[in-house]
Amino acid sequence: MSARPPPPPRPRLALPPRSVAESLFTGAGDASPGPLTLASALFPSEPDGGGGGFSSSSGGASGASSFTQLLIGNLAPPPPASHPQQQQQREAEWGRGGVARAGPALSVAPPAGAGAGAMFTVPPGLSPSGLLDSPGLLFSPAMGDFGMSHQQVLAQVTAQASHSPLRMFDHTEQQSFSAAPTSSDAMQHMNSVANMAGISDMVPGNNENVAFQSAEASQRYQVNAPVDKPADDGYNWRKYGQKVVKGSDCPRSYYKCTHPNCPVKKKVEHAEDGQISEIIYKGKHNHQRPPNKRGKDGSSSAAEQNEQSNDTTSGLSGVKRDQEAIYGMSDQLSGLSDGDDIDDGESRPHEADDKEIDNKRRNIQISSQRTSMEAKIIVQTTSEVDLLDDGYRWRKYGQKVVKGNPHPRLVTFATLLL
DNA sequence: AGCCTTTGACCAGCG
DNA sequence: TCGCTGGTCAAAGGC
């Protein structure tokens, strides 16, 4: 058996915090936002999913008037030329938040030779800008204790990416990377903040590595966090198989959702050190996420406690609802894939809009790229007109016919200018 | 008792 | 056709 080759050196791309996350604190004093509030901002949704979280796939994108808005979620459109100061400030913030930003930054690590900007795939429906801005990709002492949400977000990003059929689309064309702590300090920070929040037990990804799917040359980059067990992602899983895959000494585990007739499966791959290096979801849950498990001692979970303590202060607070929202969105996104033919039976008042949005999402693949001074959103799309003629400032820099499943695609590469 | 993990065997796809 | 590989099945045992 041959061990995986050591990962290439990882040029660092630190992700500066910006409006979405920072705005959460505006007017909120120095109090750190609850993870739910944070995730709510990162994953805009309807105010109340009514138990289903993102019961409608419209989510934060339902009001998008353009394709780009669909892509970038609730990020404000790029400032017009009449606001140069804003532009400068934004650029200054990007710069300030660059590699030099202190703290146990969770940096993005492109493959070797990727140059300044590698890419990672952003699942459709998840705001790329929100992801870029997400403290889930950045640890900043100035932003409070977000460790839980960092990992939660990362875990969810992975899940969403895995759920998305677009993930399967021509990954050979692009590089991708995962967010990865730059050092063991980052890992310690991740753990410590989660522990401080008292929610480590319910944090998806807290005990695992979460890997963004590498898109090229089977390179894999992951968030390295201590691993003891697969993610507690809110669903119940039964392990039905384990296999040592070629090229790795470590086993890959196969799980099924234990809910009757639920087709969802996931593969969990471990690295040499026993940590989970990759999680791949397949299918769509055709049921609601089961209620939070209570602790063995009968006490409510940290998530529920958090919800109880926060629920009255914000319509979007509470870790539980946070999870509902996030996983609901996961379901929503996963609905684009294997489970398309599955009727979840939920009322979907915006179904028509949802289909349109979904249709656009089938056409696109979004990647984010950021240099130290500039943020970009890379979009691969088969619908150039939709992309480039939507009032946003796109810079087309390439076009290519790529092999795709099931059909070859004309892919346009464009940069969304911020 | 029920649910879970373990693990060897089996099956299907692919080159 | 054959071998390799990944994915799944199902019996056995543990908690």
Short mmCIF file of C-alpha atoms (C1' of nucleotides) in Angstrom, two decimals:
data_model
loop_
_atom_site.label_atom_id
_atom_site.label_comp_id
_atom_site.label_asym_id
_atom_site.label_seq_id
_atom_site.Cartn_x
_atom_site.Cartn_y
_atom_site.Cartn_z
CA MET A 1 0.00 0.00 0.00
CA SER A 2 1.24 3.40 -0.82
CA ALA A 3 0.47 6.35 1.29
CA ARG A 4 -0.88 9.46 -0.27
CA PRO A 5 1.81 11.77 -1.48
CA PRO A 6 2.35 14.65 0.85
CA PRO A 7 0.27 17.65 -0.03
CA PRO A 8 2.00 20.36 -1.95
CA PRO A 9 3.06 23.53 -0.25
CA ARG A 10 0.08 25.67 0.41
CA PRO A 11 0.27 29.26 -0.55
CA ARG A 12 -1.96 31.09 1.77
CA LEU A 13 -4.92 33.13 0.91
CA ALA A 14 -6.35 34.77 3.91
CA LEU A 15 -9.90 35.87 3.69
CA PRO A 16 -10.58 39.24 5.17
CA PRO A 17 -13.74 39.74 7.08
CA ARG A 18 -16.18 42.05 5.57
CA SER A 19 -19.57 43.46 5.60
CA VAL A 20 -21.81 40.53 6.12
CA ALA A 21 -20.20 39.25 9.22
CA GLU A 22 -19.01 42.54 10.51
CA SER A 23 -22.35 44.13 10.03
CA LEU A 24 -23.73 41.63 12.42
CA PHE A 25 -22.01 43.37 15.19
CA THR A 26 -22.91 46.82 14.24
CA GLY A 27 -25.26 48.06 16.83
CA ALA A 28 -24.82 44.96 18.82
CA GLY A 29 -22.11 46.27 20.97
CA ASP A 30 -19.21 44.01 21.52
CA ALA A 31 -21.31 41.01 22.00
CA SER A 32 -20.45 38.20 19.79
CA PRO A 33 -23.29 37.12 17.65
CA GLY A 34 -24.71 33.76 18.24
CA PRO A 35 -23.68 31.16 15.77
CA LEU A 36 -27.18 31.10 14.55
CA THR A 37 -27.18 34.75 13.83
CA LEU A 38 -23.94 34.37 12.08
CA ALA A 39 -25.06 31.52 9.96
CA SER A 40 -28.29 33.26 9.24
CA ALA A 41 -26.34 36.02 7.72
CA LEU A 42 -24.14 33.66 5.88
CA PHE A 43 -27.01 31.65 4.65
CA PRO A 44 -29.82 34.07 4.21
CA SER A 45 -33.14 32.50 4.60
CA GLU A 46 -36.67 33.27 5.30
CA PRO A 47 -37.16 34.53 8.79
CA ASP A 48 -38.60 31.33 9.99
CA GLY A 49 -38.31 28.08 8.24
CA GLY A 50 -41.18 26.74 10.23
CA GLY A 51 -39.35 23.65 11.29
CA GLY A 52 -38.05 22.99 7.87
CA GLY A 53 -35.50 25.70 7.93
CA PHE A 54 -35.12 26.55 4.31
CA SER A 55 -38.45 25.13 3.52
CA SER A 56 -38.42 26.99 0.30
CA SER A 57 -35.51 26.91 -1.98
CA SER A 58 -36.09 30.54 -2.61
CA GLY A 59 -34.18 31.25 0.55
CA GLY A 60 -32.14 34.35 0.31
CA ALA A 61 -32.04 34.17 -3.38
CA SER A 62 -35.68 34.29 -4.00
CA GLY A 63 -35.64 37.98 -4.37
CA ALA A 64 -32.69 38.05 -6.62
CA SER A 65 -33.45 40.14 -9.58
CA SER A 66 -30.46 39.10 -11.56
CA PHE A 67 -28.36 36.12 -12.08
CA THR A 68 -25.54 37.73 -10.24
CA GLN A 69 -27.71 38.54 -7.32
CA LEU A 70 -28.64 34.97 -7.32
CA LEU A 71 -25.01 34.13 -7.17
CA ILE A 72 -23.93 36.56 -4.59
CA GLY A 73 -26.93 36.31 -2.40
CA ASN A 74 -27.70 39.30 -0.34
CA LEU A 75 -24.45 41.03 -0.87
CA ALA A 76 -25.11 44.52 -1.93
CA PRO A 77 -24.36 45.17 -5.55
CA PRO A 78 -20.98 46.60 -6.25
CA PRO A 79 -20.92 50.27 -5.49
CA PRO A 80 -21.44 52.44 -8.48
CA ALA A 81 -18.76 54.73 -9.70
CA SER A 82 -20.38 57.51 -7.77
CA HIS A 83 -19.15 55.97 -4.57
CA PRO A 84 -15.43 55.80 -4.99
CA GLN A 85 -14.85 56.20 -1.31
CA GLN A 86 -16.81 53.09 -0.60
CA GLN A 87 -14.85 51.30 -3.20
CA GLN A 88 -11.61 52.47 -1.70
CA GLN A 89 -12.71 51.53 1.72
CA ARG A 90 -13.70 48.13 0.54
CA GLU A 91 -10.43 47.65 -1.19
CA ALA A 92 -8.65 48.84 1.87
CA GLU A 93 -10.53 46.31 3.89
CA TRP A 94 -9.60 43.58 1.51
CA GLY A 95 -6.03 44.60 1.76
CA ARG A 96 -6.13 44.92 5.45
CA GLY A 97 -7.61 41.53 5.68
CA GLY A 98 -5.03 39.93 3.54
CA VAL A 99 -2.43 37.46 4.38
CA ALA A 100 -0.88 39.69 6.89
CA ARG A 101 -3.97 39.70 9.00
CA ALA A 102 -3.08 38.35 12.33
CA GLY A 103 -4.72 35.65 14.25
CA PRO A 104 -5.13 32.01 13.62
CA ALA A 105 -6.42 32.62 10.20
CA LEU A 106 -8.17 29.91 8.43
CA SER A 107 -6.61 30.29 5.08
CA VAL A 108 -7.41 28.86 1.76
CA ALA A 109 -4.73 26.77 0.28
CA PRO A 110 -4.50 26.33 -3.43
CA PRO A 111 -2.62 23.48 -4.91
CA ALA A 112 1.01 23.91 -5.64
CA GLY A 113 1.62 25.94 -8.69
CA ALA A 114 -1.81 27.38 -8.60
CA GLY A 115 -0.50 30.84 -8.42
CA ALA A 116 -2.12 33.56 -6.48
CA GLY A 117 -5.61 32.39 -6.84
CA ALA A 118 -6.79 28.92 -6.58
CA MET A 119 -10.44 28.21 -6.54
CA PHE A 120 -12.85 26.30 -4.52
CA THR A 121 -16.32 25.50 -5.51
CA VAL A 122 -19.14 27.24 -3.84
CA PRO A 123 -22.36 25.36 -3.84
CA PRO A 124 -25.17 27.03 -5.66
CA GLY A 125 -27.48 28.76 -3.34
CA LEU A 126 -24.72 29.64 -1.02
CA SER A 127 -23.62 33.14 -1.49
CA PRO A 128 -20.07 33.09 -2.72
CA SER A 129 -19.49 36.46 -1.27
CA GLY A 130 -20.98 35.33 1.90
CA LEU A 131 -18.65 32.45 1.90
CA LEU A 132 -15.76 34.70 1.23
CA ASP A 133 -16.86 36.96 3.96
CA SER A 134 -17.71 34.17 6.18
CA PRO A 135 -15.87 33.95 9.42
CA GLY A 136 -16.10 30.33 8.70
CA LEU A 137 -13.14 30.96 6.52
CA LEU A 138 -11.45 33.33 8.77
CA PHE A 139 -10.61 33.51 12.37
CA SER A 140 -10.24 36.97 13.54
CA PRO A 141 -9.84 37.93 17.14
CA ALA A 142 -11.75 41.05 16.39
CA MET A 143 -14.77 39.14 15.40
CA GLY A 144 -15.46 37.31 18.52
CA ASP A 145 -15.69 33.65 19.18
CA PHE A 146 -17.00 32.01 16.14
CA GLY A 147 -15.26 28.74 16.25
CA MET A 148 -18.42 26.78 16.24
CA SER A 149 -19.86 28.46 13.29
CA HIS A 150 -16.61 28.35 11.46
CA GLN A 151 -16.64 24.66 11.47
CA GLN A 152 -20.33 24.43 11.09
CA VAL A 153 -20.19 26.57 8.07
CA LEU A 154 -17.33 24.62 6.66
CA ALA A 155 -19.07 21.39 7.26
CA GLN A 156 -22.12 22.69 5.60
CA VAL A 157 -20.24 24.03 2.69
CA THR A 158 -18.87 20.63 2.16
CA ALA A 159 -22.20 19.03 2.48
CA GLN A 160 -23.74 21.45 0.10
CA ALA A 161 -21.00 21.08 -2.37
CA SER A 162 -21.37 17.41 -2.15
CA HIS A 163 -25.07 17.62 -2.59
CA SER A 164 -24.86 19.78 -5.59
CA PRO A 165 -24.93 18.18 -8.99
CA LEU A 166 -22.83 21.05 -10.15
CA ARG A 167 -20.12 19.66 -8.07
CA MET A 168 -19.98 16.86 -10.52
CA PHE A 169 -19.68 19.21 -13.39
CA ASP A 170 -16.35 19.41 -15.01
CA HIS A 171 -14.21 19.55 -12.00
CA THR A 172 -11.27 18.77 -14.10
CA GLU A 173 -11.39 22.25 -15.39
CA GLN A 174 -10.60 23.99 -12.23
CA GLN A 175 -8.53 23.88 -9.23
CA SER A 176 -10.10 23.96 -5.92
CA PHE A 177 -8.97 24.12 -2.43
CA SER A 178 -10.29 23.74 0.97
CA ALA A 179 -10.10 26.05 3.81
CA ALA A 180 -7.36 24.87 6.02
CA PRO A 181 -5.93 26.12 9.20
CA THR A 182 -2.52 27.50 8.78
CA SER A 183 -1.15 25.88 11.83
CA SER A 184 -1.93 23.80 14.78
CA ASP A 185 -2.67 27.03 16.53
CA ALA A 186 -5.58 27.49 14.25
CA MET A 187 -6.85 24.09 15.12
CA GLN A 188 -6.46 24.82 18.76
CA HIS A 189 -8.29 28.02 18.30
CA MET A 190 -11.08 26.28 16.50
CA ASN A 191 -11.44 23.86 19.31
CA SER A 192 -11.07 26.35 22.02
CA VAL A 193 -13.69 28.67 20.74
CA ALA A 194 -16.04 25.81 20.22
CA ASN A 195 -15.44 24.70 23.73
CA MET A 196 -15.90 28.18 25.01
CA ALA A 197 -19.22 28.27 23.31
CA GLY A 198 -20.10 25.08 25.07
CA ILE A 199 -21.46 23.59 21.94
CA SER A 200 -18.76 21.35 20.77
CA ASP A 201 -20.90 18.31 21.09
CA MET A 202 -23.35 19.47 18.56
CA VAL A 203 -21.04 21.13 16.19
CA PRO A 204 -20.91 19.40 12.91
CA GLY A 205 -17.37 19.07 11.96
CA ASN A 206 -16.09 19.67 15.38
CA ASN A 207 -14.68 16.25 15.48
CA GLU A 208 -13.78 15.88 11.94
CA ASN A 209 -11.95 17.22 9.07
CA VAL A 210 -14.06 18.77 6.47
CA ALA A 211 -12.72 18.66 3.01
CA PHE A 212 -13.69 20.70 0.10
CA GLN A 213 -13.65 18.45 -2.83
CA SER A 214 -10.55 18.89 -4.77
CA ALA A 215 -11.18 19.34 -8.39
CA GLU A 216 -7.88 18.65 -9.94
CA ALA A 217 -5.45 15.85 -9.77
CA SER A 218 -7.23 14.40 -6.81
CA GLN A 219 -5.60 16.85 -4.55
CA ARG A 220 -7.33 17.26 -1.30
CA TYR A 221 -7.15 19.95 1.23
CA GLN A 222 -8.97 19.91 4.39
CA VAL A 223 -9.65 21.58 7.60
CA ASN A 224 -7.81 19.59 10.12
CA ALA A 225 -9.61 19.27 13.33
CA PRO A 226 -9.53 16.55 15.89
CA VAL A 227 -11.63 13.63 14.92
CA ASP A 228 -13.31 11.04 17.00
CA LYS A 229 -16.46 10.31 15.13
CA PRO A 230 -18.32 11.24 12.02
CA ALA A 231 -20.12 14.49 11.99
CA ASP A 232 -23.21 14.85 14.02
CA ASP A 233 -25.00 16.64 11.29
CA GLY A 234 -28.41 16.23 12.72
CA TYR A 235 -29.37 13.13 10.86
CA ASN A 236 -29.04 9.59 12.03
CA TRP A 237 -26.67 7.39 10.14
CA ARG A 238 -25.99 3.71 10.07
CA LYS A 239 -22.70 2.43 8.90
CA TYR A 240 -23.15 -0.27 6.35
CA GLY A 241 -19.74 -0.79 5.03
CA GLN A 242 -16.11 0.00 5.24
CA LYS A 243 -13.52 -0.37 2.60
CA VAL A 244 -9.89 0.37 2.21
CA VAL A 245 -9.64 2.25 -1.01
CA LYS A 246 -6.73 2.12 -3.31
CA GLY A 247 -4.04 4.62 -2.66
CA SER A 248 -4.78 4.96 0.96
CA ASP A 249 -4.12 2.84 3.95
CA CYS A 250 -7.09 4.28 5.63
CA PRO A 251 -10.60 3.01 5.32
CA ARG A 252 -13.56 4.67 3.77
CA SER A 253 -16.76 4.23 5.66
CA TYR A 254 -20.19 4.12 4.15
CA TYR A 255 -23.21 5.40 5.96
CA LYS A 256 -26.89 5.41 5.22
CA CYS A 257 -29.47 7.65 6.69
CA THR A 258 -31.48 5.54 9.07
CA HIS A 259 -34.73 7.20 8.27
CA PRO A 260 -37.04 4.75 6.52
CA ASN A 261 -36.84 4.97 2.77
CA CYS A 262 -34.40 7.83 2.93
CA PRO A 263 -31.93 7.37 0.07
CA VAL A 264 -29.19 9.53 1.47
CA LYS A 265 -25.78 8.05 1.91
CA LYS A 266 -22.48 9.45 2.82
CA LYS A 267 -18.94 8.33 2.52
CA VAL A 268 -16.46 9.26 5.15
CA GLU A 269 -12.84 8.92 4.31
CA HIS A 270 -10.14 8.98 6.87
CA ALA A 271 -6.63 10.19 6.63
CA GLU A 272 -3.58 8.41 7.91
CA ASP A 273 -3.83 10.04 11.27
CA GLY A 274 -7.33 8.79 11.73
CA GLN A 275 -8.95 12.09 11.11
CA ILE A 276 -11.75 12.43 8.68
CA SER A 277 -10.39 13.86 5.51
CA GLU A 278 -13.42 13.82 3.33
CA ILE A 279 -17.14 13.51 3.54
CA ILE A 280 -19.25 12.98 0.50
CA TYR A 281 -23.00 13.11 0.65
CA LYS A 282 -25.21 11.53 -1.90
CA GLY A 283 -28.89 11.98 -2.32
CA LYS A 284 -31.51 14.05 -0.68
CA HIS A 285 -33.18 13.54 2.61
CA ASN A 286 -36.85 12.99 2.04
CA HIS A 287 -37.70 13.81 5.60
CA GLN A 288 -37.17 16.46 8.15
CA ARG A 289 -34.08 16.42 10.18
CA PRO A 290 -34.84 14.52 13.35
CA PRO A 291 -35.15 16.45 16.57
CA ASN A 292 -31.99 17.19 18.40
CA LYS A 293 -30.87 14.36 20.52
CA ARG A 294 -30.87 14.96 24.18
CA GLY A 295 -27.96 14.13 26.30
CA LYS A 296 -27.73 10.86 28.08
CA ASP A 297 -28.41 12.61 31.33
CA GLY A 298 -31.64 13.89 29.93
CA SER A 299 -30.55 17.45 29.84
CA SER A 300 -31.20 19.40 26.77
CA SER A 301 -28.45 19.73 24.30
CA ALA A 302 -26.28 22.73 24.12
CA ALA A 303 -27.99 23.62 20.94
CA GLU A 304 -31.35 23.64 22.56
CA GLN A 305 -30.06 25.54 25.51
CA ASN A 306 -28.61 28.03 23.19
CA GLU A 307 -31.86 28.30 21.40
CA GLN A 308 -33.74 28.79 24.58
CA SER A 309 -31.45 31.50 25.69
CA ASN A 310 -31.35 33.30 22.42
CA ASP A 311 -34.65 32.72 20.86
CA THR A 312 -36.30 35.70 22.35
CA THR A 313 -33.64 38.09 21.36
CA SER A 314 -33.65 37.49 17.70
CA GLY A 315 -35.95 36.01 15.24
CA LEU A 316 -33.02 34.20 13.80
CA SER A 317 -31.12 33.24 16.84
CA GLY A 318 -30.63 29.91 18.46
CA VAL A 319 -28.26 27.30 17.40
CA LYS A 320 -30.96 24.81 16.75
CA ARG A 321 -32.69 27.01 14.30
CA ASP A 322 -29.33 27.80 12.91
CA GLN A 323 -28.85 24.20 12.16
CA GLU A 324 -32.32 23.91 10.82
CA ALA A 325 -31.63 26.70 8.48
CA ILE A 326 -28.32 25.39 7.40
CA TYR A 327 -29.36 21.86 6.96
CA GLY A 328 -32.59 22.92 5.46
CA MET A 329 -30.61 24.72 2.87
CA SER A 330 -28.56 21.67 2.45
CA ASP A 331 -31.68 19.82 1.65
CA GLN A 332 -32.74 22.54 -0.63
CA LEU A 333 -29.51 22.39 -2.46
CA SER A 334 -29.37 18.71 -2.51
CA GLY A 335 -32.72 18.84 -4.13
CA LEU A 336 -30.89 19.75 -7.24
CA SER A 337 -29.30 16.42 -7.43
CA ASP A 338 -30.22 12.88 -6.87
CA GLY A 339 -33.39 13.65 -5.12
CA ASP A 340 -35.02 15.68 -7.79
CA ASP A 341 -37.65 13.15 -8.29
CA ILE A 342 -38.46 13.02 -4.68
CA ASP A 343 -41.34 15.01 -3.43
CA ASP A 344 -40.66 16.09 0.05
CA GLY A 345 -44.31 16.85 0.48
CA GLU A 346 -43.67 20.29 1.85
CA SER A 347 -45.64 23.27 0.80
CA ARG A 348 -43.58 25.43 -1.47
CA PRO A 349 -45.27 28.73 -2.06
CA HIS A 350 -42.52 29.97 -4.32
CA GLU A 351 -42.14 26.82 -6.24
CA ALA A 352 -42.26 28.50 -9.61
CA ASP A 353 -39.52 30.88 -8.65
CA ASP A 354 -37.63 28.07 -7.13
CA LYS A 355 -37.61 26.15 -10.35
CA GLU A 356 -36.34 29.10 -12.25
CA ILE A 357 -33.63 29.63 -9.75
CA ASP A 358 -32.80 25.99 -9.77
CA ASN A 359 -32.62 26.03 -13.49
CA LYS A 360 -30.09 28.80 -13.37
CA ARG A 361 -28.16 26.97 -10.73
CA ARG A 362 -27.94 23.87 -13.03
CA ASN A 363 -26.22 26.06 -15.55
CA ILE A 364 -23.59 27.50 -13.33
CA GLN A 365 -20.60 26.64 -11.32
CA ILE A 366 -19.25 29.17 -8.98
CA SER A 367 -15.84 29.41 -7.62
CA SER A 368 -14.35 31.96 -5.42
CA GLN A 369 -10.94 33.31 -5.74
CA ARG A 370 -9.20 35.91 -3.75
CA THR A 371 -5.82 37.46 -3.92
CA SER A 372 -4.44 39.54 -1.16
CA MET A 373 -5.89 42.67 -2.64
CA GLU A 374 -8.84 41.57 -4.64
CA ALA A 375 -11.78 39.37 -4.27
CA LYS A 376 -13.21 37.61 -7.19
CA ILE A 377 -16.03 35.33 -7.87
CA ILE A 378 -15.27 33.00 -10.67
CA VAL A 379 -18.27 31.70 -12.46
CA GLN A 380 -18.34 28.96 -14.95
CA THR A 381 -21.55 29.08 -16.78
CA THR A 382 -23.10 27.84 -19.93
CA SER A 383 -25.23 30.89 -20.12
CA GLU A 384 -22.93 33.76 -20.80
CA VAL A 385 -25.65 36.26 -21.47
CA ASP A 386 -27.31 35.67 -18.17
CA LEU A 387 -24.06 36.11 -16.45
CA LEU A 388 -22.50 39.05 -18.15
CA ASP A 389 -25.47 41.19 -18.86
CA ASP A 390 -27.06 41.55 -15.52
CA GLY A 391 -25.89 44.96 -14.45
CA TYR A 392 -22.98 43.74 -12.46
CA ARG A 393 -19.46 44.30 -13.43
CA TRP A 394 -18.15 41.14 -14.93
CA ARG A 395 -14.86 40.73 -16.60
CA LYS A 396 -14.79 37.84 -18.95
CA TYR A 397 -11.38 36.36 -19.17
CA GLY A 398 -11.85 33.12 -20.90
CA GLN A 399 -14.09 30.67 -22.53
CA LYS A 400 -13.65 27.05 -23.11
CA VAL A 401 -15.51 23.98 -24.21
CA VAL A 402 -15.13 21.36 -21.61
CA LYS A 403 -16.18 17.83 -21.30
CA GLY A 404 -19.14 17.52 -19.14
CA ASN A 405 -21.57 15.03 -17.92
CA PRO A 406 -23.79 14.38 -19.70
CA HIS A 407 -22.92 16.89 -22.38
CA PRO A 408 -19.97 19.05 -23.28
CA ARG A 409 -20.40 22.59 -22.10
CA LEU A 410 -19.28 25.94 -23.19
CA VAL A 411 -17.86 27.38 -20.05
CA THR A 412 -17.35 31.06 -19.60
CA PHE A 413 -14.85 32.24 -17.06
CA ALA A 414 -15.59 35.61 -15.67
CA THR A 415 -14.62 37.63 -12.69
CA LEU A 416 -17.16 39.52 -10.72
CA LEU A 417 -15.57 42.82 -9.97
CA LEU A 418 -16.29 44.01 -6.49
"C1'" DA B 1 -35.02 -5.61 22.14
"C1'" DG B 2 -33.40 -2.56 19.13
"C1'" DC B 3 -29.92 -0.31 16.93
"C1'" DC B 4 -25.41 -0.03 15.77
"C1'" DT B 5 -20.68 -1.46 14.04
"C1'" DT B 6 -17.76 -4.86 12.08
"C1'" DT B 7 -16.24 -7.51 8.36
"C1'" DG B 8 -15.95 -10.91 4.77
"C1'" DA B 9 -18.34 -11.86 0.62
"C1'" DC B 10 -20.59 -10.48 -3.33
"C1'" DC B 11 -21.73 -7.55 -7.27
"C1'" DA B 12 -21.19 -4.20 -10.95
"C1'" DG B 13 -18.56 -1.05 -13.67
"C1'" DC B 14 -14.51 -0.25 -16.13
"C1'" DG B 15 -10.16 -0.69 -18.61
"C1'" DT C 1 -12.84 -12.19 -20.84
"C1'" DC C 2 -10.42 -11.10 -16.86
"C1'" DG C 3 -8.75 -8.59 -13.10
"C1'" DC C 4 -9.16 -4.55 -10.39
"C1'" DT C 5 -11.74 -1.48 -7.72
"C1'" DG C 6 -15.48 0.74 -5.40
"C1'" DG C 7 -19.84 0.02 -3.43
"C1'" DT C 8 -23.17 -2.84 -1.06
"C1'" DC C 9 -25.04 -6.80 1.43
"C1'" DA C 10 -25.84 -9.40 5.37
"C1'" DA C 11 -24.56 -12.22 9.28
"C1'" DA C 12 -22.54 -11.83 13.69
"C1'" DG C 13 -21.63 -9.59 17.69
"C1'" DG C 14 -21.58 -5.51 20.87
"C1'" DC C 15 -23.72 -1.82 23.40
#
